[in-house]
């Protein structure tokens, strides 16, 4: 039988605020344990949560970016469960009236098609603390610095049909929250993680199969692997006549498999109810308009603009807008160089090659956008050829200075002096009568031989366009 | 609506309350009475009435995103049963 995979993702993204969602404690990462956990975060008696305005604005920003309805009235609810890293015995979350309603986002697939994925809702909640199970002689250590950190939980519709689509969607949301500057999206630090709801059904069926929930996946690769494994597991069960059990499972990256969570780790019934400590949040049209006015350019709009203004192909524009950092880098290079096409080629070619080789992100590039732009300027004004430019780039990457310094120091300046080039062309022609004959007999390819000879003689410094032109004239004329 | 013994025990477990087994029938009766009252309320015609999330006719005030709390770990941990390396220690929660 042919099976169809149905996936929905719940993405938790940490909002990039200075202070917590309901208290004035700091949210900075990496502080000493419990130094950023105040009385509110600790759930001490007599405290009251007060909602952070920036959190609301960030949620609105996200809502606008996915064309969603922003709730005029939004309510916080208590999600009740007991765990030592949750001192109050409940997590403040949203249940019936989330701040962001139904929205959508378009993902691009590898075959070039795009697909619209529905986003059911996005709601605000507080994060829990961290439990450390080792090294405390049979006890568990609790660090509550993370308790009360604002999270936006983004829930997709069950619209995803393959692990690859799930990854494309997750990447798209990741790029979006970074574009919007509402989250740093740092997956190592847990600022961006997801749960996946996975089920399979016979192809053509309209009913959903029984789903399992895969918890706490914190990388794009793991989301793909976890879902792949889970789909296979479910199909195997169904094909051997069994039934999938609805349960929560954990992905083990070392073994590459999912396993059921122990029943103890599973909360059975959260008994949500509106939090009496917090009043309903009113979001006025004025607030929404204020946020809208401050919205940065979104990835899709940027891609369209790159195509229209810079004459880039859809593919190139897609790559260069994959992250805001890369797009900014490219635009800075293009601005300095004054040639967007050339800038795009170098950013996607040479620069990306070096980054990949050293496993670096764009913001760790050892050549700044200004310096790369400066290098390209020297190609455009014929100071150096594209080939020599690669040598200069390598030197810049190694920290030898900017393009002009390296060109000067290494004597890489292109030979554009026509009389000097002419003399060389004459010499090469005189020394190779056989090849001259071949060219004149119509063997165009021999031209490359002559160019090569001159490049060799000048260590690549001759202006290729000029050499070509001179050779043609001389070979034909003589 | 009436709750049975198992439901009462489950509610107690979720709330981490230790209850005397002998008192369970009594709890079941009392809680069932509360649910009956809710059923009665439920019978009221609420057509066109906006659901109420909070009894106060007020809206949540928002605070600016500013760090106002300083580190008071020493004071908080002075009242904790056990601490080490700045962590609160609790009975182990996983096997």
Coordinates of C-alpha atoms in Angstrom, one line a residue:
Chain A
X1 CA 0.0 0.0 0.0
X2 CA 1.1 3.6 -0.6
X3 CA 1.2 5.7 2.5
X4 CA 0.9 9.5 2.9
X5 CA 2.7 11.2 5.7
X6 CA 0.9 14.0 7.7
X7 CA 3.0 16.3 9.8
X8 CA 2.3 19.3 11.9
X9 CA 5.0 21.3 13.8
X10 CA 4.9 23.2 17.0
X11 CA 7.8 25.6 17.1
X12 CA 8.9 27.3 20.3
X13 CA 10.9 30.4 19.7
X14 CA 12.4 32.4 22.4
X15 CA 11.7 36.1 22.1
X16 CA 14.6 38.5 22.2
X17 CA 13.6 40.7 25.1
X18 CA 15.9 42.2 27.7
X19 CA 13.6 41.2 30.6
X20 CA 11.2 38.3 31.2
X21 CA 7.6 38.0 30.1
X22 CA 6.1 38.6 33.5
X23 CA 9.0 40.0 35.6
X24 CA 11.8 42.5 35.4
X25 CA 14.5 39.9 35.7
X26 CA 17.1 39.7 32.9
X27 CA 17.1 37.1 30.2
X28 CA 20.7 37.1 29.2
X29 CA 22.1 33.7 28.3
X30 CA 24.9 32.1 30.3
X31 CA 24.5 33.9 33.6
X32 CA 25.5 32.1 36.9
X33 CA 22.6 29.8 38.1
X34 CA 19.7 31.5 39.7
X35 CA 21.1 35.0 39.5
X36 CA 18.4 36.0 37.0
X37 CA 15.5 34.5 38.8
X38 CA 13.4 36.9 40.9
X39 CA 10.5 36.4 43.3
X40 CA 8.0 36.3 40.4
X41 CA 10.0 33.7 38.5
X42 CA 10.4 31.7 41.7
X43 CA 6.7 31.7 42.3
X44 CA 7.0 33.1 45.8
X45 CA 3.7 33.9 47.5
X46 CA 2.3 37.4 47.1
X47 CA 3.8 38.2 43.7
X48 CA 1.9 39.3 40.6
X49 CA 2.9 38.8 37.0
X50 CA 2.9 42.0 34.8
X51 CA 3.1 41.5 31.1
X52 CA 6.1 42.8 29.1
X53 CA 5.0 45.2 26.3
X54 CA 7.8 44.1 24.0
X55 CA 6.6 40.6 24.0
X56 CA 3.1 41.6 22.8
X57 CA 4.6 43.8 20.1
X58 CA 6.9 40.9 18.9
X59 CA 3.9 38.6 18.7
X60 CA 2.0 41.2 16.7
X61 CA 5.0 41.5 14.4
X62 CA 5.0 37.8 13.8
X63 CA 1.2 37.8 13.2
X64 CA 1.4 40.5 10.6
X65 CA 4.3 38.7 8.8
X66 CA 2.1 35.5 8.4
X67 CA -1.0 37.5 7.4
X68 CA -2.8 36.4 10.5
X69 CA -5.6 37.9 12.5
X70 CA -4.4 39.6 15.6
X71 CA -6.8 39.0 18.5
X72 CA -8.3 42.2 19.7
X73 CA -8.7 40.5 23.1
X74 CA -6.2 37.9 24.2
X75 CA -6.2 35.8 27.4
X76 CA -3.6 34.0 29.4
X77 CA -4.3 30.7 31.0
X78 CA -2.6 28.4 33.5
X79 CA -1.4 25.1 32.3
X80 CA -1.1 22.9 35.4
X81 CA 1.5 20.3 36.0
X82 CA 4.1 19.5 38.6
X83 CA 7.8 19.5 37.9
X84 CA 10.6 21.0 40.0
X85 CA 11.7 23.4 37.3
X86 CA 8.2 25.0 37.3
X87 CA 8.0 26.5 40.8
X88 CA 4.4 27.8 40.6
X89 CA 3.0 24.4 39.6
X90 CA 1.6 25.9 36.5
X91 CA 3.0 27.5 33.3
X92 CA 1.4 30.7 32.2
X93 CA 0.4 30.1 28.6
X94 CA -2.5 30.9 26.3
X95 CA -5.3 28.5 25.5
X96 CA -8.6 29.7 24.2
X97 CA -7.8 33.2 23.0
X98 CA -4.2 33.2 21.6
X99 CA -2.7 36.5 20.5
X100 CA -2.2 35.4 16.9
X101 CA -4.9 33.6 14.9
X102 CA -4.9 31.7 11.7
X103 CA -2.1 32.7 9.3
X104 CA 0.0 31.2 6.5
X105 CA 3.4 31.0 5.1
X106 CA 4.8 29.9 1.7
X107 CA 7.6 27.4 1.6
X108 CA 9.9 26.7 -1.4
X109 CA 10.5 23.0 -2.2
X110 CA 13.6 21.5 -3.7
X111 CA 11.8 20.7 -7.0
X112 CA 11.2 24.5 -7.4
X113 CA 7.6 24.4 -6.4
X114 CA 6.2 26.4 -3.6
X115 CA 3.5 25.4 -1.1
X116 CA 1.3 27.4 1.3
X117 CA 1.4 26.0 4.9
X118 CA -1.3 27.1 7.3
X119 CA -0.4 28.3 10.7
X120 CA -3.2 27.5 13.1
X121 CA -2.1 30.0 15.8
X122 CA 0.8 31.5 17.7
X123 CA 0.6 32.1 21.4
X124 CA 2.7 33.5 24.2
X125 CA 3.9 31.6 27.2
X126 CA 6.7 31.5 29.7
X127 CA 9.6 29.0 29.6
X128 CA 10.4 26.7 32.5
X129 CA 13.7 26.4 34.3
X130 CA 16.4 23.8 33.8
X131 CA 17.0 20.6 35.6
X132 CA 20.5 19.2 36.1
X133 CA 20.4 15.5 36.9
X134 CA 24.1 14.7 37.2
X135 CA 26.7 15.4 39.9
X136 CA 24.4 16.3 42.8
X137 CA 24.8 13.0 44.8
X138 CA 21.4 11.6 43.9
X139 CA 19.6 15.0 43.9
X140 CA 18.5 17.1 41.0
X141 CA 19.9 20.7 40.7
X142 CA 17.5 23.4 39.5
X143 CA 18.5 26.6 37.7
X144 CA 15.6 29.0 37.3
X145 CA 17.3 31.6 35.2
X146 CA 15.3 30.5 32.2
X147 CA 12.0 30.4 34.1
X148 CA 9.8 33.2 32.8
X149 CA 11.7 33.7 29.5
X150 CA 9.2 34.7 26.9
X151 CA 8.3 32.1 24.2
X152 CA 6.2 32.3 21.1
X153 CA 4.7 28.9 20.3
X154 CA 3.9 28.7 16.6
X155 CA 1.5 25.8 15.7
X156 CA 1.2 24.7 12.1
X157 CA -1.8 23.1 10.4
X158 CA -1.2 19.4 9.5
X159 CA -0.3 20.6 6.0
X160 CA 3.2 19.1 5.8
X161 CA 3.6 15.9 3.8
X162 CA 7.2 14.9 4.1
X163 CA 10.2 15.3 6.3
X164 CA 11.7 17.6 3.6
X165 CA 8.6 19.8 3.8
X166 CA 8.9 19.9 7.5
X167 CA 12.5 21.1 7.3
X168 CA 11.7 23.7 4.7
X169 CA 8.9 25.0 6.9
X170 CA 11.1 25.1 10.0
X171 CA 13.8 26.9 8.1
X172 CA 11.4 29.4 6.7
X173 CA 10.0 30.2 10.2
X174 CA 13.6 30.3 11.5
X175 CA 14.6 32.9 8.9
X176 CA 11.4 34.8 9.5
X177 CA 11.8 35.3 13.2
X178 CA 15.4 36.4 12.6
X179 CA 14.3 38.8 9.9
X180 CA 11.7 40.2 12.2
X181 CA 14.3 40.5 15.0
X182 CA 12.0 38.9 17.5
X183 CA 14.4 35.9 18.2
X184 CA 18.0 35.1 17.8
X185 CA 17.0 31.6 16.7
X186 CA 20.0 30.1 18.4
X187 CA 19.3 26.4 18.3
X188 CA 22.3 25.4 20.4
X189 CA 21.1 27.6 23.2
X190 CA 17.6 26.3 22.9
X191 CA 16.1 29.6 21.5
X192 CA 14.4 27.7 18.7
X193 CA 13.1 24.2 19.1
X194 CA 10.2 22.1 17.8
X195 CA 7.8 19.3 18.5
X196 CA 6.5 17.3 15.5
X197 CA 3.1 15.6 15.3
X198 CA 3.4 12.7 12.9
X199 CA 0.9 10.3 11.4
X200 CA 0.5 8.2 8.3
X201 CA -2.6 7.2 6.3
X202 CA -3.3 5.3 3.1
X203 CA -2.8 7.6 0.1
X204 CA -6.0 9.1 -1.0
X205 CA -7.6 8.8 2.5
X206 CA -9.2 11.9 4.0
X207 CA -9.1 10.8 7.6
X208 CA -6.0 11.3 9.7
X209 CA -4.2 8.3 11.2
X210 CA -3.3 8.1 14.9
X211 CA -0.4 10.5 15.6
X212 CA 2.6 10.5 17.8
X213 CA 4.3 13.6 19.2
X214 CA 8.0 13.9 18.9
X215 CA 9.4 16.2 21.6
X216 CA 12.1 18.8 21.7
X217 CA 13.9 18.6 18.5
X218 CA 16.6 21.3 18.2
X219 CA 18.1 21.0 14.8
X220 CA 17.0 20.9 11.2
X221 CA 18.8 17.7 10.6
X222 CA 17.2 16.0 13.6
X223 CA 13.7 17.1 12.6
X224 CA 14.2 15.3 9.3
X225 CA 15.8 12.2 10.8
X226 CA 13.3 11.9 13.7
X227 CA 10.3 12.2 11.3
X228 CA 11.8 9.8 8.8
X229 CA 12.4 7.2 11.5
X230 CA 8.9 7.7 13.0
X231 CA 7.1 7.4 9.6
X232 CA 8.9 4.2 8.9
X233 CA 8.1 2.8 12.3
X234 CA 4.4 3.7 12.0
X235 CA 4.2 2.1 8.5
X236 CA 5.8 -1.0 9.7
X237 CA 3.3 -1.3 12.5
X238 CA 0.3 -0.7 10.2
X239 CA 1.5 -3.1 7.5
X240 CA 2.0 -5.9 10.0
X241 CA -1.6 -5.4 11.1
X242 CA -0.9 -3.4 14.3
X243 CA -2.2 -0.1 15.5
X244 CA -0.2 3.1 16.3
X245 CA -0.5 4.2 19.9
X246 CA -1.0 7.9 20.5
X247 CA 1.9 8.9 22.7
X248 CA 4.7 11.3 23.2
X249 CA 8.1 10.1 22.0
X250 CA 11.6 11.4 22.3
X251 CA 14.2 11.4 19.5
X252 CA 17.6 10.0 20.4
X253 CA 20.1 11.7 18.0
X254 CA 22.9 9.2 18.9
X255 CA 20.8 6.1 18.0
X256 CA 18.8 7.9 15.3
X257 CA 15.5 6.5 16.7
X258 CA 12.5 7.6 18.6
X259 CA 11.4 6.0 21.9
X260 CA 8.3 6.5 24.1
X261 CA 8.7 8.9 27.0
X262 CA 8.3 7.3 30.3
X263 CA 4.8 7.8 31.6
X264 CA 6.2 9.8 34.5
X265 CA 7.5 12.4 32.2
X266 CA 4.2 12.7 30.5
X267 CA 1.6 15.1 31.9
X268 CA -1.8 13.7 31.4
X269 CA -4.2 16.5 32.0
X270 CA -3.2 20.2 32.1
X271 CA -6.6 21.5 33.4
X272 CA -6.2 24.9 31.6
X273 CA -8.1 27.8 33.1
X274 CA -7.9 31.6 32.6
X275 CA -5.2 33.0 34.9
X276 CA -6.9 35.3 37.4
X277 CA -3.6 37.1 38.1
X278 CA -3.7 38.5 34.5
X279 CA -6.4 40.6 32.9
X280 CA -7.4 40.2 29.3
X281 CA -4.9 41.9 27.0
X282 CA -6.5 44.4 24.6
X283 CA -4.7 45.0 21.3
X284 CA -5.9 48.2 19.7
X285 CA -5.8 48.9 16.0
X286 CA -3.4 51.8 16.9
X287 CA -0.9 49.3 18.5
X288 CA -1.1 47.1 15.4
X289 CA -0.6 50.0 13.1
X290 CA 2.4 51.2 15.1
X291 CA 4.0 47.7 14.8
X292 CA 3.2 47.6 11.1
X293 CA 4.9 50.9 10.5
X294 CA 8.1 49.5 12.1
X295 CA 8.1 46.2 10.2
X296 CA 11.4 45.4 8.5
X297 CA 11.4 44.1 4.9
X298 CA 10.3 40.4 4.9
X299 CA 12.2 37.7 3.0
X300 CA 9.7 37.2 0.2
X301 CA 9.5 41.0 -0.4
X302 CA 13.3 41.2 -0.3
X303 CA 13.6 38.4 -2.8
X304 CA 11.2 40.1 -5.2
X305 CA 13.2 43.3 -4.8
X306 CA 16.5 41.6 -5.5
X307 CA 15.1 40.3 -8.7
X308 CA 13.6 43.6 -9.8
X309 CA 16.3 46.0 -8.6
X310 CA 19.4 43.9 -9.0
X311 CA 18.4 41.8 -12.0
X312 CA 19.0 38.5 -10.1
X313 CA 17.4 35.2 -11.0
X314 CA 14.7 33.8 -8.7
X315 CA 17.1 31.1 -7.6
X316 CA 20.0 33.5 -6.8
X317 CA 17.6 35.9 -5.0
X318 CA 16.3 33.0 -3.0
X319 CA 19.7 32.0 -1.9
X320 CA 20.8 35.5 -1.0
X321 CA 17.7 36.2 1.0
X322 CA 17.8 32.9 2.9
X323 CA 19.0 34.8 6.0
X324 CA 18.9 38.4 6.8
X325 CA 22.6 38.5 7.5
X326 CA 23.5 37.1 4.1
X327 CA 21.1 39.5 2.4
X328 CA 22.6 42.4 4.3
X329 CA 26.1 41.2 3.4
X330 CA 25.3 40.9 -0.3
X331 CA 23.7 44.3 -0.4
X332 CA 26.7 45.9 1.2
X333 CA 29.0 44.3 -1.3
X334 CA 26.8 45.4 -4.2
X335 CA 26.7 48.9 -2.9
X336 CA 30.4 49.3 -2.5
X337 CA 31.2 47.5 -5.8
X338 CA 28.4 49.1 -7.8
X339 CA 27.6 45.9 -9.6
X340 CA 25.0 43.6 -8.1
X341 CA 25.5 40.7 -10.5
X342 CA 29.2 40.5 -9.8
X343 CA 28.5 40.9 -6.1
X344 CA 26.0 38.0 -6.2
X345 CA 28.4 35.7 -8.0
X346 CA 31.2 36.4 -5.6
X347 CA 29.0 36.1 -2.5
X348 CA 27.4 32.8 -3.7
X349 CA 30.7 31.5 -5.2
X350 CA 34.0 32.3 -3.6
X351 CA 32.7 33.6 -0.2
X352 CA 30.3 30.8 0.3
X353 CA 33.0 28.3 -0.6
X354 CA 35.3 29.6 2.0
X355 CA 32.6 29.7 4.6
X356 CA 31.6 26.1 3.9
X357 CA 35.1 24.9 4.0
X358 CA 35.7 26.3 7.4
X359 CA 32.2 25.7 8.6
X360 CA 31.5 29.3 9.4
X361 CA 28.4 31.4 9.3
X362 CA 28.1 34.6 7.3
X363 CA 28.6 36.8 10.3
X364 CA 31.9 35.0 11.0
X365 CA 33.3 35.7 7.4
X366 CA 36.9 36.7 7.6
X367 CA 36.4 39.2 4.7
X368 CA 34.0 42.1 5.4
X369 CA 31.4 43.1 2.9
X370 CA 33.2 46.4 2.5
X371 CA 36.5 44.7 1.6
X372 CA 34.9 42.3 -0.8
X373 CA 33.1 45.2 -2.5
X374 CA 36.5 47.0 -2.7
X375 CA 38.0 43.9 -4.4
X376 CA 35.2 43.8 -6.9
X377 CA 35.7 47.4 -7.7
X378 CA 39.2 46.6 -8.9
X379 CA 37.9 43.9 -11.2
X380 CA 35.4 46.4 -12.6
X381 CA 38.0 49.1 -13.2
X382 CA 40.3 46.6 -14.9
X383 CA 43.0 46.9 -12.2
X384 CA 43.0 43.1 -11.9
X385 CA 41.3 40.2 -13.7
X386 CA 38.7 37.9 -12.1
X387 CA 41.4 35.2 -11.8
X388 CA 43.8 37.4 -9.9
X389 CA 41.0 38.6 -7.8
X390 CA 40.6 35.0 -6.4
X391 CA 44.3 35.2 -5.3
X392 CA 43.6 38.6 -3.7
X393 CA 40.5 37.2 -2.0
X394 CA 42.5 34.3 -0.5
X395 CA 45.0 36.8 0.9
X396 CA 42.3 39.0 2.3
X397 CA 40.8 35.9 4.0
X398 CA 44.2 35.2 5.5
X399 CA 44.1 38.6 7.0
X400 CA 46.7 40.3 4.8
X401 CA 44.8 43.6 4.5
X402 CA 42.4 45.1 1.9
X403 CA 42.4 44.5 -1.8
X404 CA 44.4 47.6 -2.8
X405 CA 47.1 46.9 -0.2
X406 CA 47.5 43.3 -1.4
X407 CA 47.4 44.2 -5.1
X408 CA 50.1 46.8 -4.5
X409 CA 52.3 44.7 -2.2
X410 CA 52.2 41.6 -4.5
X411 CA 52.4 43.6 -7.7
X412 CA 49.3 42.2 -9.1
X413 CA 48.1 45.2 -11.1
X414 CA 46.8 44.2 -14.5
X415 CA 48.8 45.2 -17.6
X416 CA 46.6 47.4 -19.6
X417 CA 49.3 49.3 -21.4
X418 CA 48.4 48.6 -25.0
X419 CA 51.9 49.0 -26.4
X420 CA 53.4 46.6 -23.8
X421 CA 50.7 44.1 -24.6
X422 CA 51.1 44.6 -28.3
X423 CA 54.8 43.7 -28.1
X424 CA 54.0 40.6 -26.2
X425 CA 51.3 39.6 -28.7
X426 CA 53.8 40.1 -31.6
X427 CA 56.4 38.0 -29.8
X428 CA 54.0 35.1 -29.2
X429 CA 52.8 35.2 -32.8
X430 CA 56.3 35.2 -34.1
X431 CA 57.4 32.3 -31.9
X432 CA 54.4 30.0 -32.9
X433 CA 54.0 30.0 -36.7
X434 CA 52.3 26.6 -36.7
X435 CA 49.5 27.7 -34.4
X436 CA 49.2 30.9 -36.5
X437 CA 48.6 28.7 -39.6
X438 CA 46.0 26.7 -37.7
X439 CA 44.1 29.7 -36.6
X440 CA 44.1 31.2 -40.0
X441 CA 42.8 27.9 -41.4
X442 CA 39.7 28.5 -39.2
X443 CA 40.7 26.7 -36.0
X444 CA 39.3 29.3 -33.6
X445 CA 40.2 27.3 -30.5
X446 CA 43.9 28.0 -31.0
X447 CA 43.2 31.5 -29.8
X448 CA 43.0 30.1 -26.3
X449 CA 46.5 28.8 -26.8
X450 CA 47.8 32.3 -27.5
X451 CA 45.9 33.8 -24.6
X452 CA 47.4 31.2 -22.4
X453 CA 50.9 31.9 -23.5
X454 CA 50.5 35.6 -22.8
X455 CA 48.9 35.0 -19.4
X456 CA 51.8 32.7 -18.6
X457 CA 54.3 35.3 -19.5
X458 CA 52.6 37.9 -17.4
X459 CA 51.6 35.6 -14.5
X460 CA 48.0 36.3 -15.3
X461 CA 48.3 40.0 -15.1
X462 CA 47.5 40.8 -18.7
X463 CA 44.0 42.2 -19.3
X464 CA 42.2 39.3 -20.9
X465 CA 39.8 41.3 -22.9
X466 CA 42.5 43.5 -24.4
X467 CA 44.7 40.5 -25.1
X468 CA 41.9 38.8 -26.9
X469 CA 41.2 41.8 -29.0
X470 CA 44.8 42.4 -29.9
X471 CA 45.4 38.8 -30.8
X472 CA 42.4 38.7 -33.1
X473 CA 43.5 41.9 -34.9
X474 CA 47.1 40.7 -35.3
X475 CA 46.3 37.1 -36.3
X476 CA 43.9 38.3 -38.9
X477 CA 45.8 41.3 -40.1
X478 CA 49.3 39.9 -40.5
Chain B
X1 CA -23.2 14.7 37.1
X2 CA -21.5 12.5 39.6
X3 CA -17.9 11.6 40.1
X4 CA -16.8 8.1 41.0
X5 CA -14.0 7.1 43.3
X6 CA -11.4 6.8 40.6
X7 CA -12.0 10.3 39.3
X8 CA -11.6 11.7 42.7
X9 CA -8.3 9.8 43.2
X10 CA -7.1 11.1 39.8
X11 CA -8.0 14.7 40.6
X12 CA -6.1 14.3 43.9
X13 CA -3.1 12.8 42.2
X14 CA -3.0 15.6 39.6
X15 CA -3.1 18.2 42.4
X16 CA -0.5 16.1 44.4
X17 CA -2.9 15.9 47.3
X18 CA -2.8 13.0 49.8
X19 CA -6.3 12.0 50.7
X20 CA -7.6 9.6 53.3
X21 CA -9.2 6.7 51.3
X22 CA -12.1 6.6 53.8
X23 CA -13.0 10.2 52.9
X24 CA -13.2 9.6 49.1
X25 CA -16.9 8.9 49.0
X26 CA -17.5 12.1 50.9
X27 CA -15.3 14.1 48.5
X28 CA -17.0 12.5 45.5
X29 CA -20.4 13.6 46.8
X30 CA -19.3 17.2 47.5
X31 CA -17.5 17.6 44.2
X32 CA -20.5 16.1 42.4
X33 CA -22.7 18.7 44.1
X34 CA -20.4 21.4 42.8
X35 CA -20.7 20.0 39.3
X36 CA -24.4 19.9 39.6
X37 CA -24.4 23.6 40.4
X38 CA -22.3 24.2 37.3
X39 CA -24.8 22.2 35.3
X40 CA -27.5 24.5 36.6
X41 CA -25.5 27.5 35.6
X42 CA -25.0 25.9 32.2
X43 CA -28.7 25.7 31.7
X44 CA -29.0 29.5 31.7
X45 CA -29.5 31.0 28.2
X46 CA -26.3 32.8 27.3
X47 CA -27.2 33.5 23.7
X48 CA -25.4 36.7 22.6
X49 CA -23.5 37.1 25.9
X50 CA -19.8 37.6 25.5
X51 CA -17.7 35.0 27.4
X52 CA -16.0 36.5 30.4
X53 CA -12.3 35.8 31.0
X54 CA -12.0 37.9 34.2
X55 CA -14.5 39.3 36.6
X56 CA -13.0 42.8 36.5
X57 CA -14.0 45.0 33.7
X58 CA -10.4 46.1 33.2
X59 CA -7.6 45.4 30.7
X60 CA -4.1 44.2 31.4
X61 CA -1.5 47.0 31.9
X62 CA 1.8 46.4 30.2
X63 CA 5.3 47.1 31.5
X64 CA 8.2 48.4 29.5
X65 CA 10.9 45.8 28.6
X66 CA 13.4 47.0 31.2
X67 CA 15.5 44.9 33.6
X68 CA 14.4 46.1 37.1
X69 CA 15.3 43.1 39.2
X70 CA 18.8 42.7 40.7
X71 CA 20.4 39.5 41.8
X72 CA 19.1 38.4 45.2
X73 CA 20.1 34.8 45.0
X74 CA 21.6 34.8 48.5
X75 CA 18.4 36.0 50.1
X76 CA 16.2 33.5 48.2
X77 CA 18.5 30.6 48.8
X78 CA 18.7 31.3 52.5
X79 CA 15.1 30.0 52.8
X80 CA 15.7 27.0 50.5
X81 CA 16.1 23.5 52.1
X82 CA 19.2 22.6 50.1
X83 CA 21.4 24.5 47.6
X84 CA 24.7 23.8 45.9
X85 CA 26.7 25.6 43.3
X86 CA 24.0 28.2 43.2
X87 CA 21.4 25.5 42.3
X88 CA 18.3 24.6 44.3
X89 CA 18.5 20.9 45.1
X90 CA 15.4 18.8 44.9
X91 CA 14.8 15.0 45.2
X92 CA 15.8 13.4 41.9
X93 CA 13.1 13.5 39.4
X94 CA 14.3 10.9 36.8
X95 CA 15.5 7.4 37.5

